[in-house]
Tab-separated table of C-alpha atoms and ligand atoms in Angstrom:
chain	number	residue	atom	x	y	z
A	1	UNK	CA	-15.674	16.856	-13.624
A	2	UNK	CA	-16.161	18.228	-10.117
A	3	UNK	CA	-18.370	16.210	-7.772
A	4	UNK	CA	-20.015	17.358	-4.537
A	5	UNK	CA	-19.363	15.526	-1.268
A	6	UNK	CA	-21.735	16.637	1.486
A	7	UNK	CA	-20.075	16.774	4.912
A	8	UNK	CA	-22.560	14.997	7.184
A	9	UNK	CA	-21.307	16.571	10.407
A	10	UNK	CA	-24.092	15.580	12.777
A	11	UNK	CA	-23.869	14.366	16.381
A	12	UNK	CA	-25.960	11.236	15.860
A	13	UNK	CA	-27.807	9.208	13.253
A	14	UNK	CA	-31.122	10.823	14.159
A	15	UNK	CA	-30.004	14.207	12.789
A	16	UNK	CA	-28.003	12.604	9.966
A	17	UNK	CA	-30.987	10.702	8.600
A	18	UNK	CA	-33.405	13.588	9.116
A	19	UNK	CA	-31.051	15.445	6.764
A	20	UNK	CA	-30.328	12.661	4.265
A	21	UNK	CA	-33.968	11.658	3.933
A	22	UNK	CA	-34.728	15.058	2.363
A	23	UNK	CA	-32.871	13.892	-0.758
A	24	UNK	CA	-34.664	11.778	-3.325
A	25	UNK	CA	-31.463	11.133	-5.291
A	26	UNK	CA	-28.255	9.477	-4.101
A	27	UNK	CA	-25.606	11.873	-2.818
A	28	UNK	CA	-21.945	11.457	-1.884
A	29	UNK	CA	-21.620	11.997	1.866
A	30	UNK	CA	-18.639	12.451	4.136
A	31	UNK	CA	-18.945	10.703	7.481
A	32	UNK	CA	-16.372	11.841	10.011
A	33	UNK	CA	-15.122	10.770	13.404
A	34	UNK	CA	-17.957	12.426	15.355
A	35	UNK	CA	-20.720	10.378	13.773
A	36	UNK	CA	-18.716	7.177	13.209
A	37	UNK	CA	-17.398	6.934	16.751
A	38	UNK	CA	-20.903	7.377	18.115
A	39	UNK	CA	-22.867	5.154	15.762
A	40	UNK	CA	-20.241	2.646	14.610
A	41	UNK	CA	-20.152	0.698	11.347
A	42	UNK	CA	-23.942	0.263	11.422
A	43	UNK	CA	-24.428	3.834	10.233
A	44	UNK	CA	-22.309	3.122	7.166
A	45	UNK	CA	-24.456	0.130	6.311
A	46	UNK	CA	-27.632	2.185	6.747
A	47	UNK	CA	-26.395	5.026	4.551
A	48	UNK	CA	-25.278	2.563	1.858
A	49	UNK	CA	-28.680	0.841	2.005
A	50	UNK	CA	-30.232	4.187	1.041
A	51	UNK	CA	-28.004	4.218	-2.054
A	52	UNK	CA	-25.597	6.996	-1.093
A	53	UNK	CA	-21.834	7.002	-1.628
A	54	UNK	CA	-19.556	7.447	1.382
A	55	UNK	CA	-16.251	9.149	2.070
A	56	UNK	CA	-15.300	7.812	5.513
A	57	UNK	CA	-13.064	10.522	6.942
A	58	UNK	CA	-11.183	8.804	9.789
A	59	UNK	CA	-7.627	9.912	8.850
A	60	UNK	CA	-5.797	6.728	9.813
A	61	UNK	CA	-2.225	7.069	11.126
A	62	UNK	CA	-0.492	4.073	12.766
A	63	UNK	CA	2.116	1.426	11.965
A	64	UNK	CA	1.702	-0.074	8.466
A	65	UNK	CA	0.411	-3.450	9.645
A	66	UNK	CA	-2.311	-1.922	11.818
A	67	UNK	CA	-3.424	0.474	9.096
A	68	UNK	CA	-3.545	-2.384	6.581
A	69	UNK	CA	-5.801	-4.498	8.820
A	70	UNK	CA	-8.027	-1.536	9.656
A	71	UNK	CA	-8.397	-0.638	5.974
A	72	UNK	CA	-9.358	-4.209	5.145
A	73	UNK	CA	-12.273	-3.848	7.558
A	74	UNK	CA	-13.276	-0.410	6.215
A	75	UNK	CA	-13.243	-1.676	2.624
A	76	UNK	CA	-15.504	-4.543	3.650
A	77	UNK	CA	-18.026	-1.890	4.764
A	78	UNK	CA	-18.274	-0.916	1.093
A	79	UNK	CA	-17.275	2.718	1.583
A	80	UNK	CA	-16.197	4.567	-1.565
A	81	UNK	CA	-13.386	6.730	-0.200
A	82	UNK	CA	-11.181	6.706	2.915
A	83	UNK	CA	-8.141	8.669	4.051
A	84	UNK	CA	-4.831	8.486	5.917
A	85	UNK	CA	-2.280	10.965	7.221
A	86	UNK	CA	0.623	11.165	4.757
A	87	UNK	CA	2.812	11.793	7.816
A	88	UNK	CA	2.568	8.043	8.474
A	89	UNK	CA	5.006	7.600	5.591
A	90	UNK	CA	5.078	5.767	2.289
A	91	UNK	CA	5.108	2.259	3.756
A	92	UNK	CA	2.031	3.008	5.811
A	93	UNK	CA	0.219	4.516	2.826
A	94	UNK	CA	1.103	1.548	0.589
A	95	UNK	CA	-0.119	-0.795	3.333
A	96	UNK	CA	-3.408	1.126	3.462
A	97	UNK	CA	-3.967	0.541	-0.240
A	98	UNK	CA	-3.071	-3.157	0.112
A	99	UNK	CA	-5.570	-3.551	2.940
A	100	UNK	CA	-8.295	-1.852	0.908
A	101	UNK	CA	-7.642	-4.117	-2.079
A	102	UNK	CA	-7.831	-7.186	0.157
A	103	UNK	CA	-11.011	-5.989	1.827
A	104	UNK	CA	-12.789	-5.330	-1.444
A	105	UNK	CA	-11.144	-7.169	-4.311
A	106	UNK	CA	-11.956	-5.825	-7.744
A	107	UNK	CA	-12.969	-2.312	-6.830
A	108	UNK	CA	-11.226	-0.989	-3.754
A	109	UNK	CA	-12.285	2.348	-2.194
A	110	UNK	CA	-10.316	5.433	-3.192
A	111	UNK	CA	-7.556	6.295	-0.733
A	112	UNK	CA	-6.793	9.956	-0.128
A	113	UNK	CA	-4.003	11.501	1.955
A	114	UNK	CA	-4.150	14.392	4.377
A	115	UNK	CA	-0.913	16.355	3.852
A	116	UNK	CA	-0.965	19.044	6.525
A	117	UNK	CA	-4.028	19.871	8.590
A	118	UNK	CA	-5.297	23.397	7.977
A	119	UNK	CA	-4.889	23.922	11.709
A	120	UNK	CA	-1.100	23.580	11.305
A	121	UNK	CA	0.489	27.018	11.161
A	122	UNK	CA	3.944	27.824	9.808
A	123	UNK	CA	5.072	28.508	13.358
A	124	UNK	CA	3.753	25.159	14.621
A	125	UNK	CA	5.332	23.268	11.712
A	126	UNK	CA	8.773	24.678	12.473
A	127	UNK	CA	8.749	24.921	16.256
A	128	UNK	CA	6.586	21.998	17.343
A	129	UNK	CA	6.907	19.456	14.554
A	130	UNK	CA	10.505	20.514	13.722
A	131	UNK	CA	9.782	20.464	9.989
A	132	UNK	CA	11.653	23.211	8.180
A	133	UNK	CA	9.994	24.535	5.015
A	134	UNK	CA	6.894	26.390	3.933
A	135	UNK	CA	3.587	24.667	4.733
A	136	UNK	CA	2.634	24.682	1.027
A	137	UNK	CA	5.962	23.083	0.007
A	138	UNK	CA	5.662	20.431	2.705
A	139	UNK	CA	2.100	19.719	1.527
A	140	UNK	CA	3.294	19.340	-2.085
A	141	UNK	CA	6.082	16.987	-0.984
A	142	UNK	CA	3.619	14.875	1.029
A	143	UNK	CA	1.295	14.794	-1.977
A	144	UNK	CA	4.046	13.389	-4.178
A	145	UNK	CA	4.886	10.832	-1.507
A	146	UNK	CA	1.218	9.797	-1.442
A	147	UNK	CA	1.214	9.378	-5.197
A	148	UNK	CA	4.398	7.295	-5.109
A	149	UNK	CA	2.834	5.096	-2.434
A	150	UNK	CA	-0.081	4.359	-4.777
A	151	UNK	CA	-2.733	6.619	-3.275
A	152	UNK	CA	-5.404	8.199	-5.437
A	153	UNK	CA	-5.241	11.811	-4.284
A	154	UNK	CA	-5.126	14.256	-1.404
A	155	UNK	CA	-7.245	16.657	0.580
A	156	UNK	CA	-6.146	20.234	-0.079
A	157	UNK	CA	-7.445	23.748	-0.368
A	158	UNK	CA	-8.840	24.919	-3.695
A	159	UNK	CA	-5.938	27.372	-3.811
A	160	UNK	CA	-3.472	24.457	-3.896
A	161	UNK	CA	-5.338	22.199	-6.308
A	162	UNK	CA	-3.691	23.539	-9.453
A	163	UNK	CA	-0.181	23.146	-8.049
A	164	UNK	CA	-0.922	19.625	-6.823
A	165	UNK	CA	-2.105	18.614	-10.294
A	166	UNK	CA	1.053	20.127	-11.764
A	167	UNK	CA	3.247	18.206	-9.314
A	168	UNK	CA	1.331	14.919	-9.227
A	169	UNK	CA	-0.517	14.831	-12.552
A	170	UNK	CA	-4.055	15.513	-13.703
A	171	UNK	CA	-5.256	12.035	-12.705
A	172	UNK	CA	-4.251	12.519	-9.073
A	173	UNK	CA	-7.423	13.537	-7.245
A	174	UNK	CA	-7.880	16.749	-5.285
A	175	UNK	CA	-10.587	16.784	-2.623
A	176	UNK	CA	-11.206	20.331	-1.444
A	177	UNK	CA	-13.114	21.620	1.601
A	178	UNK	CA	-13.540	25.314	2.451
A	179	UNK	CA	-16.226	25.820	-0.184
A	180	UNK	CA	-18.694	28.673	0.126
A	181	UNK	CA	-21.188	29.676	-2.573
A	182	UNK	CA	-21.176	33.445	-3.181
A	183	UNK	CA	-23.009	35.279	-0.392
A	184	UNK	CA	-23.052	32.412	2.114
A	185	UNK	CA	-21.591	32.567	5.614
A	186	UNK	CA	-17.870	31.905	5.983
A	187	UNK	CA	-18.375	30.248	9.389
A	188	UNK	CA	-14.950	29.296	10.764
A	189	UNK	CA	-13.359	28.685	7.333
A	190	UNK	CA	-10.531	31.019	6.338
A	191	UNK	CA	-9.409	30.524	2.741
A	192	UNK	CA	-12.758	29.901	1.093
A	193	UNK	CA	-13.611	29.472	-2.587
A	194	UNK	CA	-16.826	29.223	-4.579
A	195	UNK	CA	-17.839	25.961	-6.258
A	196	UNK	CA	-17.265	27.519	-9.697
A	197	UNK	CA	-13.757	28.631	-8.740
A	198	UNK	CA	-12.994	25.155	-7.358
A	199	UNK	CA	-14.000	23.697	-10.707
A	200	UNK	CA	-11.851	26.223	-12.547
A	201	UNK	CA	-8.859	25.256	-10.413
A	202	UNK	CA	-9.356	21.589	-11.252
A	203	UNK	CA	-10.769	20.315	-7.960
A	204	UNK	CA	-12.163	16.802	-8.470
A	205	UNK	CA	-14.371	16.726	-5.360
A	206	UNK	CA	-15.617	19.664	-3.308
A	207	UNK	CA	-16.530	18.961	0.307
A	208	UNK	CA	-19.449	21.125	1.372
A	209	UNK	CA	-20.996	21.028	4.831
A	210	UNK	CA	-22.843	23.911	6.456
A	211	UNK	CA	-23.838	25.764	3.263
A	212	UNK	CA	-26.004	22.673	2.575
A	213	UNK	CA	-26.714	21.145	5.997
A	214	UNK	CA	-27.687	24.455	7.638
A	215	UNK	CA	-29.586	25.904	4.676
A	216	UNK	CA	-33.328	26.520	5.046
A	217	UNK	CA	-33.783	24.335	1.973
A	218	UNK	CA	-30.875	21.869	1.884
A	219	UNK	CA	-31.947	20.175	-1.341
A	220	UNK	CA	-32.146	23.529	-3.135
A	221	UNK	CA	-28.742	24.561	-1.779
A	222	UNK	CA	-27.296	21.265	-3.048
A	223	UNK	CA	-28.944	21.624	-6.463
A	224	UNK	CA	-27.785	25.235	-6.793
A	225	UNK	CA	-24.179	24.109	-6.253
A	226	UNK	CA	-24.688	21.302	-8.768
A	227	UNK	CA	-25.904	23.885	-11.294
A	228	UNK	CA	-22.910	26.123	-10.567
A	229	UNK	CA	-20.602	23.185	-11.358
A	230	UNK	CA	-22.187	22.490	-14.770
B	301	LIG	O1	-19.298	23.062	6.999
B	301	LIG	P1	-18.087	23.115	6.130
B	301	LIG	O2	-18.402	23.258	4.646
B	301	LIG	O3	-17.079	24.130	6.593
B	301	LIG	O4	-17.446	21.675	6.301
B	301	LIG	C1	-16.227	21.303	5.738
B	301	LIG	C2	-15.889	19.882	6.086
B	301	LIG	O5	-14.585	19.602	5.603
B	301	LIG	C3	-15.860	19.594	7.582
B	301	LIG	O6	-16.263	18.236	7.776
B	301	LIG	C4	-14.413	19.761	7.944
B	301	LIG	O7	-14.039	19.000	9.047
B	301	LIG	C5	-13.723	19.251	6.685
B	301	LIG	N1	-12.371	19.769	6.461
B	301	LIG	C6	-12.081	21.114	6.383
B	301	LIG	N2	-10.796	21.546	6.188
B	301	LIG	C7	-9.811	20.658	6.056
B	301	LIG	C8	-10.068	19.302	6.114
B	301	LIG	C9	-11.381	18.887	6.320
B	301	LIG	O8	-12.978	21.946	6.481
B	301	LIG	N3	-8.592	21.078	5.815
């Protein structure tokens, strides 16, 4: 099954709720740094009160003990999914999962790793980060590391989802941004894919922002994607 996560990239809660209140059914929303750092944990509580699910996209990356304590607090907010940078290493990722389990015993939030940011070029990887290897191979290695550390999945492009499932197993989740329904604007995304193609490639969650948030009729745009995924 492929689920939709709507990227709620708004500057403040005013715009975020004007958007969310158009929906009469619960949706899965991604709250990122922009909104969270402005509105704080209160916005999470308000979104949860309205019955929506939340992927809190803060990409934690620090020493294991700090990440563990931070994750304990995020889990207590009752978010459904969080993420870390795999570059923090296995110990840090395992600590993240431990913190989540302590913060919400019984049903901890899903923990997803960022392998390489899409803004990282081959040239930057080799010459700035001093990592030798192809970006895609490094991403696959980081994905396996995330799995070994006990994480639930990774963020990747639709074009990598199949390989990640081959390397890490079908149960390891792939969360894929860069989704554009046929005919919609590419915006600043490069390697885009349609919802149907994402499903075909085995993506578990598609992250869709502007094609829904900027549509004249956001609810219709959301429902059309839902139909395409059936
Ligand atoms: O509006 P759009 O559909 O392009 O939004 C995609 C969302 O996914 C944004 O919140 C963006 O920051 C996020 N994202 C991405 N590419 C990545 C990781 C995250 O587009 N590699």
